[in-house]
XYZ file of C-alpha atoms in Angstrom:
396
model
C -14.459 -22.845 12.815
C -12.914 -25.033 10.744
C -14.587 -26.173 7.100
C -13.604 -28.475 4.537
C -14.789 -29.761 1.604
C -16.900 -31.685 2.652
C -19.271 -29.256 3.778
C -20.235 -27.851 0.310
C -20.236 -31.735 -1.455
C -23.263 -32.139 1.229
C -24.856 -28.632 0.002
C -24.704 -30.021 -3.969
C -27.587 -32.630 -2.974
C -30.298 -31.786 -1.221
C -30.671 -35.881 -0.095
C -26.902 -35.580 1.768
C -28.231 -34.730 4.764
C -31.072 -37.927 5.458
C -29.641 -40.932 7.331
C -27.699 -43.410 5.343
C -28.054 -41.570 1.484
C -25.138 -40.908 -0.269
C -23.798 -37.838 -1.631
C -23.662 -36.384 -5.161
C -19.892 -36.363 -5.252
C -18.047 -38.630 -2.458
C -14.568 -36.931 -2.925
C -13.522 -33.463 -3.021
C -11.315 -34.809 -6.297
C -14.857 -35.674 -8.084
C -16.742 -32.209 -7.407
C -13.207 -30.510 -8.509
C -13.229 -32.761 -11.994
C -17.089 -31.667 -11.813
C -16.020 -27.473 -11.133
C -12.967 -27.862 -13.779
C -14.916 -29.150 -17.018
C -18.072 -26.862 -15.948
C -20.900 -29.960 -15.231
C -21.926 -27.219 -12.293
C -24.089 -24.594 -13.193
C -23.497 -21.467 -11.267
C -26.328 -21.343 -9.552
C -25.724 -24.558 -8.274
C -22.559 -23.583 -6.823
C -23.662 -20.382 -5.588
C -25.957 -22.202 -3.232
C -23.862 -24.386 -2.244
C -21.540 -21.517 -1.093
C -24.399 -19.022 0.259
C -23.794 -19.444 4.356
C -20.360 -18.941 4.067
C -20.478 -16.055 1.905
C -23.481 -14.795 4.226
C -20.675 -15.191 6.980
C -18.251 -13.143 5.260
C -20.147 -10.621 4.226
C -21.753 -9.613 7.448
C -17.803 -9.379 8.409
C -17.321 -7.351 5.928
C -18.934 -4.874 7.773
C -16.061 -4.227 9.950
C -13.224 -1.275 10.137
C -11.168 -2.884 7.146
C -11.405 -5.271 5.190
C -8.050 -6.894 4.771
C -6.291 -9.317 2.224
C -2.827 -11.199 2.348
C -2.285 -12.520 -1.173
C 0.087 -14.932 -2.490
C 1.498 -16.777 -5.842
C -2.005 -18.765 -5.719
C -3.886 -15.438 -6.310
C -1.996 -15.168 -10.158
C -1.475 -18.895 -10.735
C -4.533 -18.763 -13.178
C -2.938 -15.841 -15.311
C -0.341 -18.056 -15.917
C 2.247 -17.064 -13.105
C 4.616 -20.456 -12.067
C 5.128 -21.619 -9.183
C 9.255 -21.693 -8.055
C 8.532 -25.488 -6.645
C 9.022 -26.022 -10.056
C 11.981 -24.124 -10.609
C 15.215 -26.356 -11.952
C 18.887 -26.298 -11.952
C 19.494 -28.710 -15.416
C 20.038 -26.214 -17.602
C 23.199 -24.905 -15.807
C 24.568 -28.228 -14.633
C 25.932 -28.834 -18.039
C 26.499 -24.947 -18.701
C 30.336 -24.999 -19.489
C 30.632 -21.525 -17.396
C 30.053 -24.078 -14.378
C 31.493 -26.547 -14.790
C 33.778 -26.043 -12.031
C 30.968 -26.479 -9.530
C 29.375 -29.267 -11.776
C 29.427 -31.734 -8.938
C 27.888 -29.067 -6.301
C 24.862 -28.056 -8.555
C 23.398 -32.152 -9.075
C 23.341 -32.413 -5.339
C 21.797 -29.099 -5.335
C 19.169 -29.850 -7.871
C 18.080 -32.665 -5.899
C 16.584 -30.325 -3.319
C 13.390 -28.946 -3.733
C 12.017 -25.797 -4.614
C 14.007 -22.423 -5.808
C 14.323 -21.226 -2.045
C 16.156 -24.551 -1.085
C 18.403 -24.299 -3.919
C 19.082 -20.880 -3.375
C 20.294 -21.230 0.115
C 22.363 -24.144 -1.034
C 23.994 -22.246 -3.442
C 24.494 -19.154 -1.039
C 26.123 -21.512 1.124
C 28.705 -22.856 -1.146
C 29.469 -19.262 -2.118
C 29.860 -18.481 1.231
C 32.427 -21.882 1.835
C 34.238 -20.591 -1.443
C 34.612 -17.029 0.071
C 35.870 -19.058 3.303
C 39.051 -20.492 2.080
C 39.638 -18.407 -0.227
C 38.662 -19.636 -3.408
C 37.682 -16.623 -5.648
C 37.309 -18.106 -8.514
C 34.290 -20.685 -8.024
C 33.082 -17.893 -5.326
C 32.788 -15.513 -8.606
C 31.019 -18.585 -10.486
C 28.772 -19.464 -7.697
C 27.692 -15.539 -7.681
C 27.187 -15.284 -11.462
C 24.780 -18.069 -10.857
C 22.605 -16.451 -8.323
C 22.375 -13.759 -10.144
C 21.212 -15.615 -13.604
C 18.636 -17.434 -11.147
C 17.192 -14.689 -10.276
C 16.607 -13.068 -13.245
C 14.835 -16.355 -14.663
C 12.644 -16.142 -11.308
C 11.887 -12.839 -12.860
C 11.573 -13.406 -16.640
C 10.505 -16.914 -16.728
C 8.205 -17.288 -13.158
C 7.277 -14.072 -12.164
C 6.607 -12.399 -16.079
C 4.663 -15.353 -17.072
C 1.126 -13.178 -15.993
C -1.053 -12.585 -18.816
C -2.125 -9.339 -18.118
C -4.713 -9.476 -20.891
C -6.269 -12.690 -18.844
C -7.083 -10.913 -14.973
C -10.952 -11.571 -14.995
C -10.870 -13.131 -11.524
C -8.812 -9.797 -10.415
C -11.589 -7.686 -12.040
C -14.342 -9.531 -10.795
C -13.270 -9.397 -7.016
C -12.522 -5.606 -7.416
C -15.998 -5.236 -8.700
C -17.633 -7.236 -6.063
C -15.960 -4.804 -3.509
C -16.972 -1.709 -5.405
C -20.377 -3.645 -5.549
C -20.643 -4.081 -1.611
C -19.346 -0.403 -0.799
C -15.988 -1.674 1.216
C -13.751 -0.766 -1.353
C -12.332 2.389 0.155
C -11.765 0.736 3.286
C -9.820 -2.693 1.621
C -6.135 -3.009 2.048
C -4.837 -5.475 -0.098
C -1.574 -7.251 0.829
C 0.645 -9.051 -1.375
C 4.127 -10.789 -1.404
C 3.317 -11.544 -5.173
C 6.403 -9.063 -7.457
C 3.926 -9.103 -10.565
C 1.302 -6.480 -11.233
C -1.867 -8.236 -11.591
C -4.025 -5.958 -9.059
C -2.142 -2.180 -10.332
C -3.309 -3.522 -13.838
C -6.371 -4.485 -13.060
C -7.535 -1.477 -10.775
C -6.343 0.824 -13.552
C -8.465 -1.042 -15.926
C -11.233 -0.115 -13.819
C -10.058 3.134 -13.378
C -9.539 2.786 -9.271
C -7.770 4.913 -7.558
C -5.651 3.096 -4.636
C -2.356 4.353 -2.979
C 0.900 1.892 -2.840
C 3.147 4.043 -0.811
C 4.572 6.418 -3.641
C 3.915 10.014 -4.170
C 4.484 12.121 -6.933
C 3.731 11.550 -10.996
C 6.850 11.937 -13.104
C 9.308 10.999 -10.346
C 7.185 8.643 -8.167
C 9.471 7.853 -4.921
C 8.629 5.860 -1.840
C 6.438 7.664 0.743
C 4.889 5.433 2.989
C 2.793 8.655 4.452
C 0.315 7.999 1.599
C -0.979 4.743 3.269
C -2.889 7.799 5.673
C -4.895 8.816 2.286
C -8.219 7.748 3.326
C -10.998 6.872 0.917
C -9.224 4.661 -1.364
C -8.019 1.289 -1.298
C -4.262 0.523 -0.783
C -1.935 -2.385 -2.117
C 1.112 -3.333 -0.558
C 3.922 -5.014 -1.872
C 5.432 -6.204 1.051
C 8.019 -8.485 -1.202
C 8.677 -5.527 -3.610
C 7.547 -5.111 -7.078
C 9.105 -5.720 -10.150
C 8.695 -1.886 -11.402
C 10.793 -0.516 -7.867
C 14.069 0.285 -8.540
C 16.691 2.171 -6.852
C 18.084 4.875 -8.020
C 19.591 8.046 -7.056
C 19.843 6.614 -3.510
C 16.062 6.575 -3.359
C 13.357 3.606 -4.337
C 11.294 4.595 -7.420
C 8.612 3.458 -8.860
C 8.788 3.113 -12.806
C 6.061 3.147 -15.561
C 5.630 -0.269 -16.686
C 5.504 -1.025 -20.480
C 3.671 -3.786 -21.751
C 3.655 -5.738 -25.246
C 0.537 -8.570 -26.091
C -0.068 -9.043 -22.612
C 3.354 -9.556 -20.985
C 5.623 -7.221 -18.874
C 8.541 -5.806 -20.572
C 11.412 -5.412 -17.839
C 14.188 -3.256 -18.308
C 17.941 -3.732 -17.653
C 17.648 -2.509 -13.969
C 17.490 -4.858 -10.967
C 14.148 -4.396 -9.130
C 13.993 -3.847 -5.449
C 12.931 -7.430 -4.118
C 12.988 -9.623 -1.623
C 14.098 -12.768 -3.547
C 12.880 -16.599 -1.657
C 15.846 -17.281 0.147
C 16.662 -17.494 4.145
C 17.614 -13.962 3.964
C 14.143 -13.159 3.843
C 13.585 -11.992 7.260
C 17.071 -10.327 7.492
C 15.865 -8.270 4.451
C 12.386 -7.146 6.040
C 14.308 -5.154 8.497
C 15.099 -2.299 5.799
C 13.463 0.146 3.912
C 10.993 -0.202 2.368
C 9.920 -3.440 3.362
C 10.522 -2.489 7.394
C 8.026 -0.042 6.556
C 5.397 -1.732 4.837
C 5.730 -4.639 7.455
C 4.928 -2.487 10.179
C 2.214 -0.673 7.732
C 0.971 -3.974 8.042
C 0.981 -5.075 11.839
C -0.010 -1.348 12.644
C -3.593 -1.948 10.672
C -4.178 -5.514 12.065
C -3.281 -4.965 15.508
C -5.738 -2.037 15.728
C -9.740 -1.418 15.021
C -12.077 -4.323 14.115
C -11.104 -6.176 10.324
C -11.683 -9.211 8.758
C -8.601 -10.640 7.668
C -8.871 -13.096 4.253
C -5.336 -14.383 3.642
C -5.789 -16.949 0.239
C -2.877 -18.123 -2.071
C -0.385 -17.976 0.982
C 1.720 -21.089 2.046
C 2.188 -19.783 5.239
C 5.791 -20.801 5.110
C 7.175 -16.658 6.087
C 8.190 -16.298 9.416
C 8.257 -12.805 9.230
C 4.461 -12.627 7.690
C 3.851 -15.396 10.515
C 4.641 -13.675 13.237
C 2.747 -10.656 12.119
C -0.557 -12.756 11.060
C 0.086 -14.187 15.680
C -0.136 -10.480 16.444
C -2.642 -10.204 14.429
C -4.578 -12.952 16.411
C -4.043 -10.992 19.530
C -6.251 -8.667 18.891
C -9.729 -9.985 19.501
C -11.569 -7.535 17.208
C -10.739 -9.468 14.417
C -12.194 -12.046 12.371
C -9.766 -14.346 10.138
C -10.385 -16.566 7.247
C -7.386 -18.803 6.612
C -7.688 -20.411 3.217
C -5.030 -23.228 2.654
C -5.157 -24.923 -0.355
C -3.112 -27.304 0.138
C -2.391 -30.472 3.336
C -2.913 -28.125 5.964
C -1.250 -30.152 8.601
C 1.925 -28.983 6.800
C 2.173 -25.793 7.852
C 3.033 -25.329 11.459
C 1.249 -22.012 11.525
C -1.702 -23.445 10.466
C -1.335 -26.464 12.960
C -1.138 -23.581 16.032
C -4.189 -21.753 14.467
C -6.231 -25.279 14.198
C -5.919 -25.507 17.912
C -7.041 -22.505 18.714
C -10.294 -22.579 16.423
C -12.657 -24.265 18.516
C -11.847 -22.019 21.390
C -11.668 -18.722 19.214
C -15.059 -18.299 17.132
C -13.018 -15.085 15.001
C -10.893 -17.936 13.596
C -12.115 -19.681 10.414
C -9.603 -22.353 8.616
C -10.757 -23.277 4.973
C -8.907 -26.388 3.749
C -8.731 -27.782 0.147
C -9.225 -26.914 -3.814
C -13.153 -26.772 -3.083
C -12.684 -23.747 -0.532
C -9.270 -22.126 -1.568
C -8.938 -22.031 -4.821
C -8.939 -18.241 -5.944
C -10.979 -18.420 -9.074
C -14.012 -20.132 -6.182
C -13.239 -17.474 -3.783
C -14.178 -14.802 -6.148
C -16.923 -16.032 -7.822
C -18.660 -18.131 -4.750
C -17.654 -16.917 -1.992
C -16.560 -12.997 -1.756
C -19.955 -11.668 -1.744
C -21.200 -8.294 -4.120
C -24.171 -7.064 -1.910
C -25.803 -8.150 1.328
C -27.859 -10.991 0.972
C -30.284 -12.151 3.027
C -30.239 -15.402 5.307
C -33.358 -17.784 5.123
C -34.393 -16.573 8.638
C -34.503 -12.443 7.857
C -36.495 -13.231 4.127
C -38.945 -15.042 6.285
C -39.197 -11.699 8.648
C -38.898 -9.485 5.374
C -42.099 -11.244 3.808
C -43.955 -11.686 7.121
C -43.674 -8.138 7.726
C -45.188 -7.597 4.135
C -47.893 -9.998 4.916
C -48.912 -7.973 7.908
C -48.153 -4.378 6.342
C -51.095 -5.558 3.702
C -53.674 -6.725 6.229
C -53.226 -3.348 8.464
């Protein structure tokens, strides 16, 4: 099924529905002004989201209960996002000034990924013929980028500000499914370790041990806790000693201090799906197709711009199995994502497919509070049954 927006503006006013009456809010851009300066009262909103969180939680009665996060799941602790990412400062950066020319066509482009790819390009044209010199440049220039991704993107998270993290945990808690969540992420930051160990959940995330924690992706077969996997990496992996670790974060008024070493990560650029195809990501990915192409799980994937072939072709197996139920959130123009555009055809024919479209049903900080559900309500239909079975039970 496919829902958008306007199927909640009709739920605000109970007059939407009668023949030729006009809504509370006519655009999804007036309910969001309406949601962002709080003129809705919760109650209100919770209403207006009750069938669909119904829906979901009666799904959430399946094997697992499964979640593929991205950068829109931290974007209200203050993460950026790497559309914004731009290449002034180092165009007039003396150190590269070599390449000057190269880097404003570059800039042009959008997005970190595109620029990266330009930029590993050029290197590679430099390497070509020979020219070590701006090939050396070109590489000291990758690297710088992607330590701002890190320091200046990524390590923008608040910790001290994960409510909406907290609140979803404690909703799953709430509804018993907790052990049997597995939360997927390409996010590097550490918004759900920081938050579960703020609640004091336990949750594996494929290391073992306590003083020298090392990759083991055997403790994704711990049952009875929920597991997060970093399918991107994380920015406290490192490798070291021929091994990936996992190090003890340290953190100072809410940020993330990072150390010296390089974490183990698969940065945005085309080598993306090269990179998945070694440890430990060739191991979490299959982690991942081995849970979703077996038993019966509702799969929520929110803050994702479906724009990974490698997660793609993971969330079409995924579709293969017909146990499944899917909730595609897409918060932005969904027609721009050719995934989304193959899943759209196949909704009407495929009732375990649900598409949410726009700020009204994907933004994260709605999802948690409207629509993940913390117990088992009740539809309309079973509290009529529930009070006519009280009405006979007292005339017996």
């Amino acid at each position: 099924m496919i829902y958008s927006a306007k199927d909640i503006l009709c739920r605000l006013d109970d007059d939407c529905k009668k023949e030729q009456s006009k809504p509370k809010f006519s655009t999804e851009d007036e309910f969001m002004d309406a949601f962002l300066w709080n003129r809705l009262d919760s109650d209100t909103l919770a209403s207006a989201y009750k069938d669909l969180r119904l829906k979901l939680g009666e799904h959430m009665r399946l094997d697992h209960v499964l979640f593929l996060f991205g950068n829109g799941a931290s974007l209200y602790a203050g993460s950026k996002e790497t559309k914004d990412f731009k290449l002034d400062k180092y165009i007039n950066n003396s150190s590269f000034a070599g390449i000057k020319q190269d880097l404003e066509k570059i800039s042009k482009l959008g997005g970190i990924e595109a620029q990266l790819n330009a930029l590993i390009t050029v290197r590679s044209y430099f390497n070509l013929i020979n020219y070590a010199g701006n090939e050396k440049i070109v590489s000291e220039l990758i690297d710088m980028i992607k330590k701002e991704l890190i320091e200046s993107f990524v390590n923008s998270v608040d910790y001290r500000k994960l409510q909406l993290h907290k609140i979803m945990l404690l909703k799953l808690r709430a509804l018993g499914v907790l052990p049997k969540t597995q939360i997927y992420t390409t996010n590097y930051d550490l918004a759900f370790e920081y938050a579960m160990d703020s609640l004091s959940i336990e949750y594996t995330d494929g290391f073992s041990g306590f003083v020298n924690r090392q990759f083991n992706p055997r403790t994704f077969a711990e049952g009875g806790k929920p597991s997060l996997v970093k399918i991107h990496g994380s920015v406290n992996w490192v490798y070291k000693d021929r091994r990936i670790k996992e190090v003890q974060p340290e953190f100072s008024d809410g940020r993330l201090n990072v150390g010296e070493t390089a974490p183990v990560l698969i940065y945005p650029t085309s080598n993306k799906l090269h990179e998945t195809y070694s440890t430990p990501y060739s191991e979490l990915m299959r982690h991942m197709l081995d849970v979703m192409e077996s038993g019966s799980n509702v799969v929520v994937v929110m803050g994702y711009k479906y724009g990974d072939e490698h997660i793609n072709e993971i969330l079409y197996k995924a579709l293969e199995n017909p146990r499944n139920i899917f909730y595609f959130f897409v918060f932005e123009n969904p027609s721009s994502s050719g995934f989304i555009n193959d899943v759209s055809a196949l909704a009407d024919s495929m009732p375990n497919i649900n598409i949410l479209s726009g700020p009204a049903l994907a933004r994260f900080d709605i999802f948690v509070k409207y629509i993940l559900p913390a117990a088992i309500e009740l539809t309309d239909e079973e509290k009529a049954l529930v009070m006519l079975h009280r009405v006979l039970s007292k005339n017996e």
